mmCIF file of C-alpha atoms and ligand atoms in Angstrom:
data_model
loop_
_atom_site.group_PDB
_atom_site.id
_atom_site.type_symbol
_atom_site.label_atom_id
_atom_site.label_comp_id
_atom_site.label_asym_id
_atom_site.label_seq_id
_atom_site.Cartn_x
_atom_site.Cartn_y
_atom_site.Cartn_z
ATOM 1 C CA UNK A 1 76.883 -5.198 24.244
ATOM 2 C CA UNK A 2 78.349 -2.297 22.922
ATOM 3 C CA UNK A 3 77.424 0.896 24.125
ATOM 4 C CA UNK A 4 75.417 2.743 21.757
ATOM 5 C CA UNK A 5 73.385 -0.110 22.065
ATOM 6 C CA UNK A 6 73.252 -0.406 25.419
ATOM 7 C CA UNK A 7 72.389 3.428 26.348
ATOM 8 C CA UNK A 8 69.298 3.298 23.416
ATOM 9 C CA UNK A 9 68.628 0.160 25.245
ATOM 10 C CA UNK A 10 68.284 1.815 28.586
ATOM 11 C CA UNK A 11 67.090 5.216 27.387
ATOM 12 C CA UNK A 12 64.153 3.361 26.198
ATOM 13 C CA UNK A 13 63.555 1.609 29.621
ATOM 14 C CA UNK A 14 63.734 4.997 31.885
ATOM 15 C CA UNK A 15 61.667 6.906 28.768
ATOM 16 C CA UNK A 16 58.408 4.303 29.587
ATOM 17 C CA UNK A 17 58.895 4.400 33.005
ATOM 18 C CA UNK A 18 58.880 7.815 33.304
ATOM 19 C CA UNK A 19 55.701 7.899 30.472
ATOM 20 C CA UNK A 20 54.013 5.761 32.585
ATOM 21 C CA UNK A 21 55.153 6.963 36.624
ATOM 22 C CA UNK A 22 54.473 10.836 35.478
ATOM 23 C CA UNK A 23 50.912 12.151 36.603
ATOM 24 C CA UNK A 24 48.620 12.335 33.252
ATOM 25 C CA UNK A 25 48.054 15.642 31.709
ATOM 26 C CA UNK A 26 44.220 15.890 32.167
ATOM 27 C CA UNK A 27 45.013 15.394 35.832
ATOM 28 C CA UNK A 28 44.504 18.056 37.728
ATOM 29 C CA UNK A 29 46.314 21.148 37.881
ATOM 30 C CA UNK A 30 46.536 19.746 34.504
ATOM 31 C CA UNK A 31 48.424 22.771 33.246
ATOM 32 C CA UNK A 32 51.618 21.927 35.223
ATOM 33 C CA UNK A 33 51.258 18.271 34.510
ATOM 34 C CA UNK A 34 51.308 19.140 30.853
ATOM 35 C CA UNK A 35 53.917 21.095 31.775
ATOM 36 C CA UNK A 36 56.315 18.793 33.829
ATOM 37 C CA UNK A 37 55.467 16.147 31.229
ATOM 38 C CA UNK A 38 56.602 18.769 28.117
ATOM 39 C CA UNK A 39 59.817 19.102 29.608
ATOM 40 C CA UNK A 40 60.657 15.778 31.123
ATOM 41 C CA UNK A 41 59.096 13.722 28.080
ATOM 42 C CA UNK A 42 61.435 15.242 25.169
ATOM 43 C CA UNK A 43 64.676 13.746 24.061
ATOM 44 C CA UNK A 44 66.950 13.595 26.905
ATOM 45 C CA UNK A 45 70.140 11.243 26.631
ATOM 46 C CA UNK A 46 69.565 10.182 30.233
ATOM 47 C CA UNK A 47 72.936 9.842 31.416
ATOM 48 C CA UNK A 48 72.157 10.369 34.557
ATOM 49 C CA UNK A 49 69.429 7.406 35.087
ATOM 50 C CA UNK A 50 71.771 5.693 32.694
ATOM 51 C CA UNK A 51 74.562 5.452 35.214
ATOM 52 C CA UNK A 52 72.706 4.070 38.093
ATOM 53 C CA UNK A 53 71.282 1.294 35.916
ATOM 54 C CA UNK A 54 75.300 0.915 34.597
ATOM 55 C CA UNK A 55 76.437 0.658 38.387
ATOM 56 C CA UNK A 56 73.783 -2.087 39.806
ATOM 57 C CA UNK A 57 75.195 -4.202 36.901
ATOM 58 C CA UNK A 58 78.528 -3.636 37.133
ATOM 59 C CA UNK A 59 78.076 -5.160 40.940
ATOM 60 C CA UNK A 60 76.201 -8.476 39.590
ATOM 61 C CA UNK A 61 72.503 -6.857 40.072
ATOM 62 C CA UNK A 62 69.546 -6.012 37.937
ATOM 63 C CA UNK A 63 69.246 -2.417 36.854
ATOM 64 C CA UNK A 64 65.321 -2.688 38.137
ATOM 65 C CA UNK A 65 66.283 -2.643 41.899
ATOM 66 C CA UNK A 66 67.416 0.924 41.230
ATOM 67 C CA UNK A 67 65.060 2.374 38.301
ATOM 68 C CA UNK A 68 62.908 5.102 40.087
ATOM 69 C CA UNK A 69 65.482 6.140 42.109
ATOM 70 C CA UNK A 70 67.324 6.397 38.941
ATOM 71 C CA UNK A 71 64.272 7.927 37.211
ATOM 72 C CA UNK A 72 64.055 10.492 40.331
ATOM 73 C CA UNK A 73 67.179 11.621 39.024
ATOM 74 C CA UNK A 74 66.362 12.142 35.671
ATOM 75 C CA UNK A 75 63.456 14.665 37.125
ATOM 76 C CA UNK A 76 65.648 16.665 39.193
ATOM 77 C CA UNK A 77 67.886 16.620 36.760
ATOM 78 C CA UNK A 78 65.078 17.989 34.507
ATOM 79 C CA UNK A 79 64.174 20.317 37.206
ATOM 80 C CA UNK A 80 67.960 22.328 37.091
ATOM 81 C CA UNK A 81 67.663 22.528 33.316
ATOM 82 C CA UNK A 82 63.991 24.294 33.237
ATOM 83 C CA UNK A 83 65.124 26.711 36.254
ATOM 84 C CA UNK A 84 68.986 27.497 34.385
ATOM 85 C CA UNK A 85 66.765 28.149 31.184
ATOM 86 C CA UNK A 86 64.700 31.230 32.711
ATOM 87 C CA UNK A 87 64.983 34.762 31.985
ATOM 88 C CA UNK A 88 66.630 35.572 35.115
ATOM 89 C CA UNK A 89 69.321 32.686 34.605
ATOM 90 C CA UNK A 90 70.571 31.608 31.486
ATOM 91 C CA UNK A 91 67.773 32.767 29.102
ATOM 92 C CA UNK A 92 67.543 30.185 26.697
ATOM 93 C CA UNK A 93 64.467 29.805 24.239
ATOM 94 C CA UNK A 94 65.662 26.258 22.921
ATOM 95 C CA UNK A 95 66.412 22.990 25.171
ATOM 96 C CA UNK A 96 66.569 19.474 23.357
ATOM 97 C CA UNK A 97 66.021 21.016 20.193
ATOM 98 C CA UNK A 98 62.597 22.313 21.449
ATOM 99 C CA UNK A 99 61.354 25.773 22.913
ATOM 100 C CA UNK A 100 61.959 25.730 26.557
ATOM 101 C CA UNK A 101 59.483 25.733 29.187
ATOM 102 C CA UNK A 102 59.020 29.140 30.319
ATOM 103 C CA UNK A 103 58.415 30.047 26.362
ATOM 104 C CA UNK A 104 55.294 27.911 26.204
ATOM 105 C CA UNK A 105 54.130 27.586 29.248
ATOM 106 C CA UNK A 106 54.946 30.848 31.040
ATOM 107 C CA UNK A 107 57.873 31.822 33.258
ATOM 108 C CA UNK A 108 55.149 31.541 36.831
ATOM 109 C CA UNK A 109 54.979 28.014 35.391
ATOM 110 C CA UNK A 110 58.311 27.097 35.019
ATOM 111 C CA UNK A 111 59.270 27.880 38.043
ATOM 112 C CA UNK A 112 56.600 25.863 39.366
ATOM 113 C CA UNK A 113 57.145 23.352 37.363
ATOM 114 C CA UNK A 114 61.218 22.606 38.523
ATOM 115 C CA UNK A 115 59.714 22.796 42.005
ATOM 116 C CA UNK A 116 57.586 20.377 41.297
ATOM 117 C CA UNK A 117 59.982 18.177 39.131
ATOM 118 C CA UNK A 118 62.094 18.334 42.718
ATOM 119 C CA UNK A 119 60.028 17.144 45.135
ATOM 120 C CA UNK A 120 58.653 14.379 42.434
ATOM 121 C CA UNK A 121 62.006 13.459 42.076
ATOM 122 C CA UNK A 122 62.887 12.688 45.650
ATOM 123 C CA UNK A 123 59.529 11.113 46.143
ATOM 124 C CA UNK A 124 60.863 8.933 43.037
ATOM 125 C CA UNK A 125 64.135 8.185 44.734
ATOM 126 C CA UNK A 126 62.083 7.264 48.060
ATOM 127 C CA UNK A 127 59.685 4.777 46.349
ATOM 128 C CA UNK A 128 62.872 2.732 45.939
ATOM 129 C CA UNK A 129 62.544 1.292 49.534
ATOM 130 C CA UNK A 130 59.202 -0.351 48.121
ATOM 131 C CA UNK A 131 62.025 -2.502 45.841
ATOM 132 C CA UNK A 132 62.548 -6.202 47.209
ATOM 133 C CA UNK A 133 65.913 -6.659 48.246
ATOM 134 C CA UNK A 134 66.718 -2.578 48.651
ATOM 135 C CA UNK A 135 67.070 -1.634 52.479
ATOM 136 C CA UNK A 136 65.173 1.411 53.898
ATOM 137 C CA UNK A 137 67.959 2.401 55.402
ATOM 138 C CA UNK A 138 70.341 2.428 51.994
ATOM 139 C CA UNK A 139 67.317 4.960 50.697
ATOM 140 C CA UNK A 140 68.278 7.503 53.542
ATOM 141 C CA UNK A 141 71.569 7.546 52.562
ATOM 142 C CA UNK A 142 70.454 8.208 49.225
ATOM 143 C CA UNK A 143 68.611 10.557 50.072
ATOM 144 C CA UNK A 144 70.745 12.485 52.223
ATOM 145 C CA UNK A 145 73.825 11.948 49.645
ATOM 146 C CA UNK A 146 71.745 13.469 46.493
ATOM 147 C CA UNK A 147 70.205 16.545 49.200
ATOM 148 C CA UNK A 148 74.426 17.393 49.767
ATOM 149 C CA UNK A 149 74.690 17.369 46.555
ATOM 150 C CA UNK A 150 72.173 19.482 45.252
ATOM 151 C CA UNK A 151 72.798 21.790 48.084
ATOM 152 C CA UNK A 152 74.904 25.705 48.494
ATOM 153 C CA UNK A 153 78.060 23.748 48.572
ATOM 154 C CA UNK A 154 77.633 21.802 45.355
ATOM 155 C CA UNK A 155 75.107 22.312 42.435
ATOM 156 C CA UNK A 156 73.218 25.299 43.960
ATOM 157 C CA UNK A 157 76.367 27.144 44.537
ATOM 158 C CA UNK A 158 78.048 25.907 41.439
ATOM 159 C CA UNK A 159 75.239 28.044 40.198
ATOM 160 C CA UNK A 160 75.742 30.871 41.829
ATOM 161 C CA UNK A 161 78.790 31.379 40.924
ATOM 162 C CA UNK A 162 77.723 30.406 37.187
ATOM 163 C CA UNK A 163 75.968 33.388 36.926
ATOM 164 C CA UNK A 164 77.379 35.621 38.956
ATOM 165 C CA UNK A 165 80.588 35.519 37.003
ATOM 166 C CA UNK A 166 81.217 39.433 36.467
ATOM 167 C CA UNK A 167 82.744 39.632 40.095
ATOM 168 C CA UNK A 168 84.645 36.505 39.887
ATOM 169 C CA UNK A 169 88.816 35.476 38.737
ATOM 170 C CA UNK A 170 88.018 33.748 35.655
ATOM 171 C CA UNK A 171 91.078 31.261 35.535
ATOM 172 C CA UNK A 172 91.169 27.244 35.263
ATOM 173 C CA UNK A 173 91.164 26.610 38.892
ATOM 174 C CA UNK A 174 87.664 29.002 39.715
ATOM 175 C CA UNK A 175 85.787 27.461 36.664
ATOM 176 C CA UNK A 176 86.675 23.711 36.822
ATOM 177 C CA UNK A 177 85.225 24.524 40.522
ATOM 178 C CA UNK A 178 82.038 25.526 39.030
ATOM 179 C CA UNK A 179 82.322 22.711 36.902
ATOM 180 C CA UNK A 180 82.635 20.524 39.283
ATOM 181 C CA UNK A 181 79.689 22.054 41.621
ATOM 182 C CA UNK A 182 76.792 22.309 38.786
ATOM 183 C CA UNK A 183 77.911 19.435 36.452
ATOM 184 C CA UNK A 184 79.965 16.928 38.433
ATOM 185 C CA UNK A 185 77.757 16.472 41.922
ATOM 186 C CA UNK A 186 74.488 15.062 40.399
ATOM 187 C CA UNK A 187 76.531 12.810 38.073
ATOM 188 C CA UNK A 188 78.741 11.559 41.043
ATOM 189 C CA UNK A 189 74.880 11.374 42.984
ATOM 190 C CA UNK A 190 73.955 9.100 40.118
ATOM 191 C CA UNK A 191 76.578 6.550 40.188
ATOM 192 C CA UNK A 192 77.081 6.514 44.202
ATOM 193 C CA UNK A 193 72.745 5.575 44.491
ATOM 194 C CA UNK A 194 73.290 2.569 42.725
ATOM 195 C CA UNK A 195 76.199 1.657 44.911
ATOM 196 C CA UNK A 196 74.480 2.585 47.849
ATOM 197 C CA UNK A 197 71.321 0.829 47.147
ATOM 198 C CA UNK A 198 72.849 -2.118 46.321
ATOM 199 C CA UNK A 199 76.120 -1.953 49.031
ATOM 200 C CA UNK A 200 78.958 -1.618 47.291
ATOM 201 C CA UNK A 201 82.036 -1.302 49.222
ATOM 202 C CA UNK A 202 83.476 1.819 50.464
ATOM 203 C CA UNK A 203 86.630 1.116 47.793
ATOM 204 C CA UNK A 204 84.281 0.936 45.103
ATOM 205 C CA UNK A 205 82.088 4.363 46.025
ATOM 206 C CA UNK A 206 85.485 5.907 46.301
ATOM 207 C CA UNK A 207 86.462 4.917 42.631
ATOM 208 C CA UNK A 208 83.010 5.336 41.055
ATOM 209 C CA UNK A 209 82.555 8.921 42.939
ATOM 210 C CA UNK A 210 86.272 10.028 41.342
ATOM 211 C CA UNK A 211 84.952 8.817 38.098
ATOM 212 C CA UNK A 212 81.758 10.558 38.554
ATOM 213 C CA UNK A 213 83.804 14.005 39.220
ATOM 214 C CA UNK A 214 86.412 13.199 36.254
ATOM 215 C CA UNK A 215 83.925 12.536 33.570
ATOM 216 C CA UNK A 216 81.598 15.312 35.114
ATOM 217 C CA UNK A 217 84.298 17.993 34.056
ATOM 218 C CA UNK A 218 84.938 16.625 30.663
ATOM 219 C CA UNK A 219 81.356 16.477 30.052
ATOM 220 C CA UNK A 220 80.698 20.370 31.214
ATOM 221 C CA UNK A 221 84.390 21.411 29.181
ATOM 222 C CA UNK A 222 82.769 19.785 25.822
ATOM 223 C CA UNK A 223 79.184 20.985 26.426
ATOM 224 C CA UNK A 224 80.804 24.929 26.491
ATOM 225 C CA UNK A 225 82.636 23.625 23.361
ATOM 226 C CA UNK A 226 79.413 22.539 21.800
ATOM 227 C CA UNK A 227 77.813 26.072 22.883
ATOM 228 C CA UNK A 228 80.441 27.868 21.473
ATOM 229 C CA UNK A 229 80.335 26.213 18.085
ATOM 230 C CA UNK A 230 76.422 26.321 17.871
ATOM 231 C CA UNK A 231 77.254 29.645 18.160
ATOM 232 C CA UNK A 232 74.824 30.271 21.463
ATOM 233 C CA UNK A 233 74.267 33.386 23.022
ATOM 234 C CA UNK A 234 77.132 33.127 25.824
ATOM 235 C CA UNK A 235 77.832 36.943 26.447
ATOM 236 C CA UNK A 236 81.241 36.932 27.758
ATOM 237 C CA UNK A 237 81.073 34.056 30.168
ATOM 238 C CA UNK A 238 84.648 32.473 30.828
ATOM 239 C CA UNK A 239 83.519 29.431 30.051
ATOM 240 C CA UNK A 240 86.975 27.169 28.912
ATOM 241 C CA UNK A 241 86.821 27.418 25.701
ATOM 242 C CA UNK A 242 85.945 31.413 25.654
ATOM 243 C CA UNK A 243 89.246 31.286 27.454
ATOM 244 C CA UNK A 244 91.854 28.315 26.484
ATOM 245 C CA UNK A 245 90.567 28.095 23.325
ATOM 246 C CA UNK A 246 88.497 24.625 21.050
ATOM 247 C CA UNK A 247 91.856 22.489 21.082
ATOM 248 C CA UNK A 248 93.134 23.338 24.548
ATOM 249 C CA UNK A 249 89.967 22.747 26.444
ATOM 250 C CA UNK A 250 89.414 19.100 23.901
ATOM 251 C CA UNK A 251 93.358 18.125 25.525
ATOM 252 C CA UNK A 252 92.009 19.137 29.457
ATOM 253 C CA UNK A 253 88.459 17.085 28.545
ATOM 254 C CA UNK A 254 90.764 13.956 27.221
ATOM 255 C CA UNK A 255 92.917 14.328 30.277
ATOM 256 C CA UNK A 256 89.824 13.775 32.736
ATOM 257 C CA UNK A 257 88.172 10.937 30.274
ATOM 258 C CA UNK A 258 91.839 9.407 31.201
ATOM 259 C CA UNK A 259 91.844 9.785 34.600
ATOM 260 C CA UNK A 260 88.093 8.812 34.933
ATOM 261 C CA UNK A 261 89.427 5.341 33.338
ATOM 262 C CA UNK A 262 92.008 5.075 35.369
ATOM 263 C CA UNK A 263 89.771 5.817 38.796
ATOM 264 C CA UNK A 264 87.873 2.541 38.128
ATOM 265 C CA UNK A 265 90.329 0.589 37.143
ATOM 266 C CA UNK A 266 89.955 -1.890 40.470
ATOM 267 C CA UNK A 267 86.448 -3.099 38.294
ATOM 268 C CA UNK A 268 88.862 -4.440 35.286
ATOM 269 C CA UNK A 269 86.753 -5.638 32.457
ATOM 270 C CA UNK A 270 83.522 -5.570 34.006
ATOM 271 C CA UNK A 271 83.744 -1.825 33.846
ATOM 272 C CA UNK A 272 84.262 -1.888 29.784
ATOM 273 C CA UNK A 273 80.735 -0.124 29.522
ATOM 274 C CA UNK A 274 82.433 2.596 31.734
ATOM 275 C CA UNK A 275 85.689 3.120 29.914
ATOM 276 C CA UNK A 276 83.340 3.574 27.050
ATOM 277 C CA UNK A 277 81.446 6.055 28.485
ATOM 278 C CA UNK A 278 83.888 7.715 29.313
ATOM 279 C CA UNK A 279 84.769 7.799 25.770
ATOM 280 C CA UNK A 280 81.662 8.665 24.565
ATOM 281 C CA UNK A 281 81.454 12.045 26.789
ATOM 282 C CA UNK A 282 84.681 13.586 24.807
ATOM 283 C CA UNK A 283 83.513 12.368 21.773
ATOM 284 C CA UNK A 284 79.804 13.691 21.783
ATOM 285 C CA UNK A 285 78.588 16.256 19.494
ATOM 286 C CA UNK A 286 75.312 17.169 20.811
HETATM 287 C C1 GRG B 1 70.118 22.315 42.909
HETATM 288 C C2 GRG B 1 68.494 23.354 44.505
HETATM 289 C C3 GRG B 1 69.174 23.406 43.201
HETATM 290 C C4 GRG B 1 68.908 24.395 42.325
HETATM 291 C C5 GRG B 1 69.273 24.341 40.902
HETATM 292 C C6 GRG B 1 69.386 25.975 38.127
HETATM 293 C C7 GRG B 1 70.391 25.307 38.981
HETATM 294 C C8 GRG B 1 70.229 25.389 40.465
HETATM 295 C C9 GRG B 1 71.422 24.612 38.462
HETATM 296 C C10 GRG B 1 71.653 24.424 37.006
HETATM 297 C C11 GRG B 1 72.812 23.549 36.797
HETATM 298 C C12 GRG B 1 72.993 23.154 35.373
HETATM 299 C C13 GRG B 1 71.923 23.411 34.378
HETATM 300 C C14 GRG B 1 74.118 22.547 35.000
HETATM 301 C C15 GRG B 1 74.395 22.119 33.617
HETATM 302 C C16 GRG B 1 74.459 20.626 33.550
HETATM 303 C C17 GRG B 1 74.462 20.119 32.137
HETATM 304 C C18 GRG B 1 75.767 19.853 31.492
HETATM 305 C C19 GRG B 1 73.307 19.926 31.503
HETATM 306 C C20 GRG B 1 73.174 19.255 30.185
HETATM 307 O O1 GRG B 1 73.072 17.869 30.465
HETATM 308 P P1 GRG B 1 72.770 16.784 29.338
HETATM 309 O O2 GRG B 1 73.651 17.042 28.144
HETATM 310 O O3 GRG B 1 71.301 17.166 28.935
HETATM 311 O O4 GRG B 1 72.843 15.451 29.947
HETATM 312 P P2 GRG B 1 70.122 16.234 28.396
HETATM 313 O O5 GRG B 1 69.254 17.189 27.618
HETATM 314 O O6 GRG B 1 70.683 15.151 27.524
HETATM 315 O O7 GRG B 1 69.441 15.706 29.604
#
């Protein structure tokens, strides 16, 4: 299957799921619920989810042994987008083409509402022990992998520095760090639960967490290149293209969809989806 196919295949999948897994609006506090389920329920690509499903296959499994882990992901994921859109972050009024959270429901609320898209999410990634043929013990190290990399040494301090930028050297080496901190640790946590839930080999977590770190970068480079040309407010943020320029920082993001092709290459042709993916990150527009 090819993979445009394939990801509207799987979008659809993790979309229902979620649909049906998230608590109902008229639950109560129903205002947050309507809230988590505004912001989680809107258009995502699901990359994230979309890569866990992409790994249990590539190792021979089916992508339902790892879905609400994989779905966990998607909320926490969700989570770090409503928090970087507040005020005191980022200050965005548009995410997926709709207002953000804090403009409708009320910056109190969005904050609440990440927190509570954080804890659902690892209570998502825990009800994967429930799965026949997952081991409890595989869900730890899930667990414990996706806490590191949320955590002050990867996408919390990838943040950090993200916005505290005034004091910082802006040059290659300080923002592919970022980079790799806010954009490349939850997509390397993505790809390394499905190996972990289903026991891949320490070999093939190596390969699919340098993939996950490669493709991570080119994905943050040509989001900043998409900002840029939408024309979003960026104030003077160093991000690579503010600094290298469009065509420079489109050569660095082809050089890391390269080596991301090259990391996996011990999964030869089962890994096509992969090599497409990786294709599909320089290549995206939106
Ligand atoms: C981790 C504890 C903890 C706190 C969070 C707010 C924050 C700290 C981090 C924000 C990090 C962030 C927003 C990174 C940007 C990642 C990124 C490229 C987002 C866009 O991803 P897409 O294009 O979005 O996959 P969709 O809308 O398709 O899901």
């Amino acid at each position: 299957m090819e993979l445009s196919s394939y990801m509207k295949e799987k979008k659809r999948i993790i979309d229902r799921y979620l649909e049906e897994e998230l608590p109902l609006e008229n639950q109560n506090p129903s205002i947050v619920h309507r809230s988590i389920r505004y912001s989680v329920l809107n258009g995502g690509k699901r990359i994230r989810p979309i890569l866990t499903m992409m790994v249990a296959e590539l190792l021979g499994q089916d992508y339902k042994k790892v879905l609400p882990a994989a779905a966990g992901i998607e909320l926490i994921h969700t989570f770090s987008l409503v928090h970087d859109d507040l005020p005191c972050m980022d200050d965005d009024d548009y995410r997926r083409g709709k207002l953000t959270n804090h403009k409708v429901f009320g910056e109190a609320m969005a904050i609440l509402t990440g927190d509570a898209l954080l804890v659902m999410g690892l209570d998502f990634i825990c009800r994967n022990a429930q799965i026949e043929g997952v081991k409890k013990d595989s869900v730890v190290e899930v667990v414990q992998n996706i806490l590191e990399m949320l955590g002050t040494q990867k996408m919390l301090g990838g943040q950090v520095d993200d916005i505290s930028w005034h004091n910082q050297k802006n040059n290659a080496d300080f923002i592919e760090d970022i980079y790799s901190r806010k954009t490349s640790a939850l997509i390397c946590a993505s790809l390394k639960t499905g190996a972990l839930l289903l026991k891949a080999s320490k070999k093939q977590i190596e390969a699919l967490e340098t993939y996950g770190e490669k493709i991570g970068l080119a994905f943050q480079i040509i989001d900043d290149i998409i900002d840029l040309q939408e024309d979003k407010k960026i104030d003077d943020k160093p991000t690579y293209p503010v600094i290298f320029g469009v065509k420079k920082s489109e050569e660095v993001a082809h050089q890391y969809c390269n080596q991301a092709k090259e990391s996996i290459s011990l999964f030869g042709g089962k890994a096509q989806l992969f090599y497409e993916l990786a294709d599909f990150v320089v290549s995206r527009k939106k």
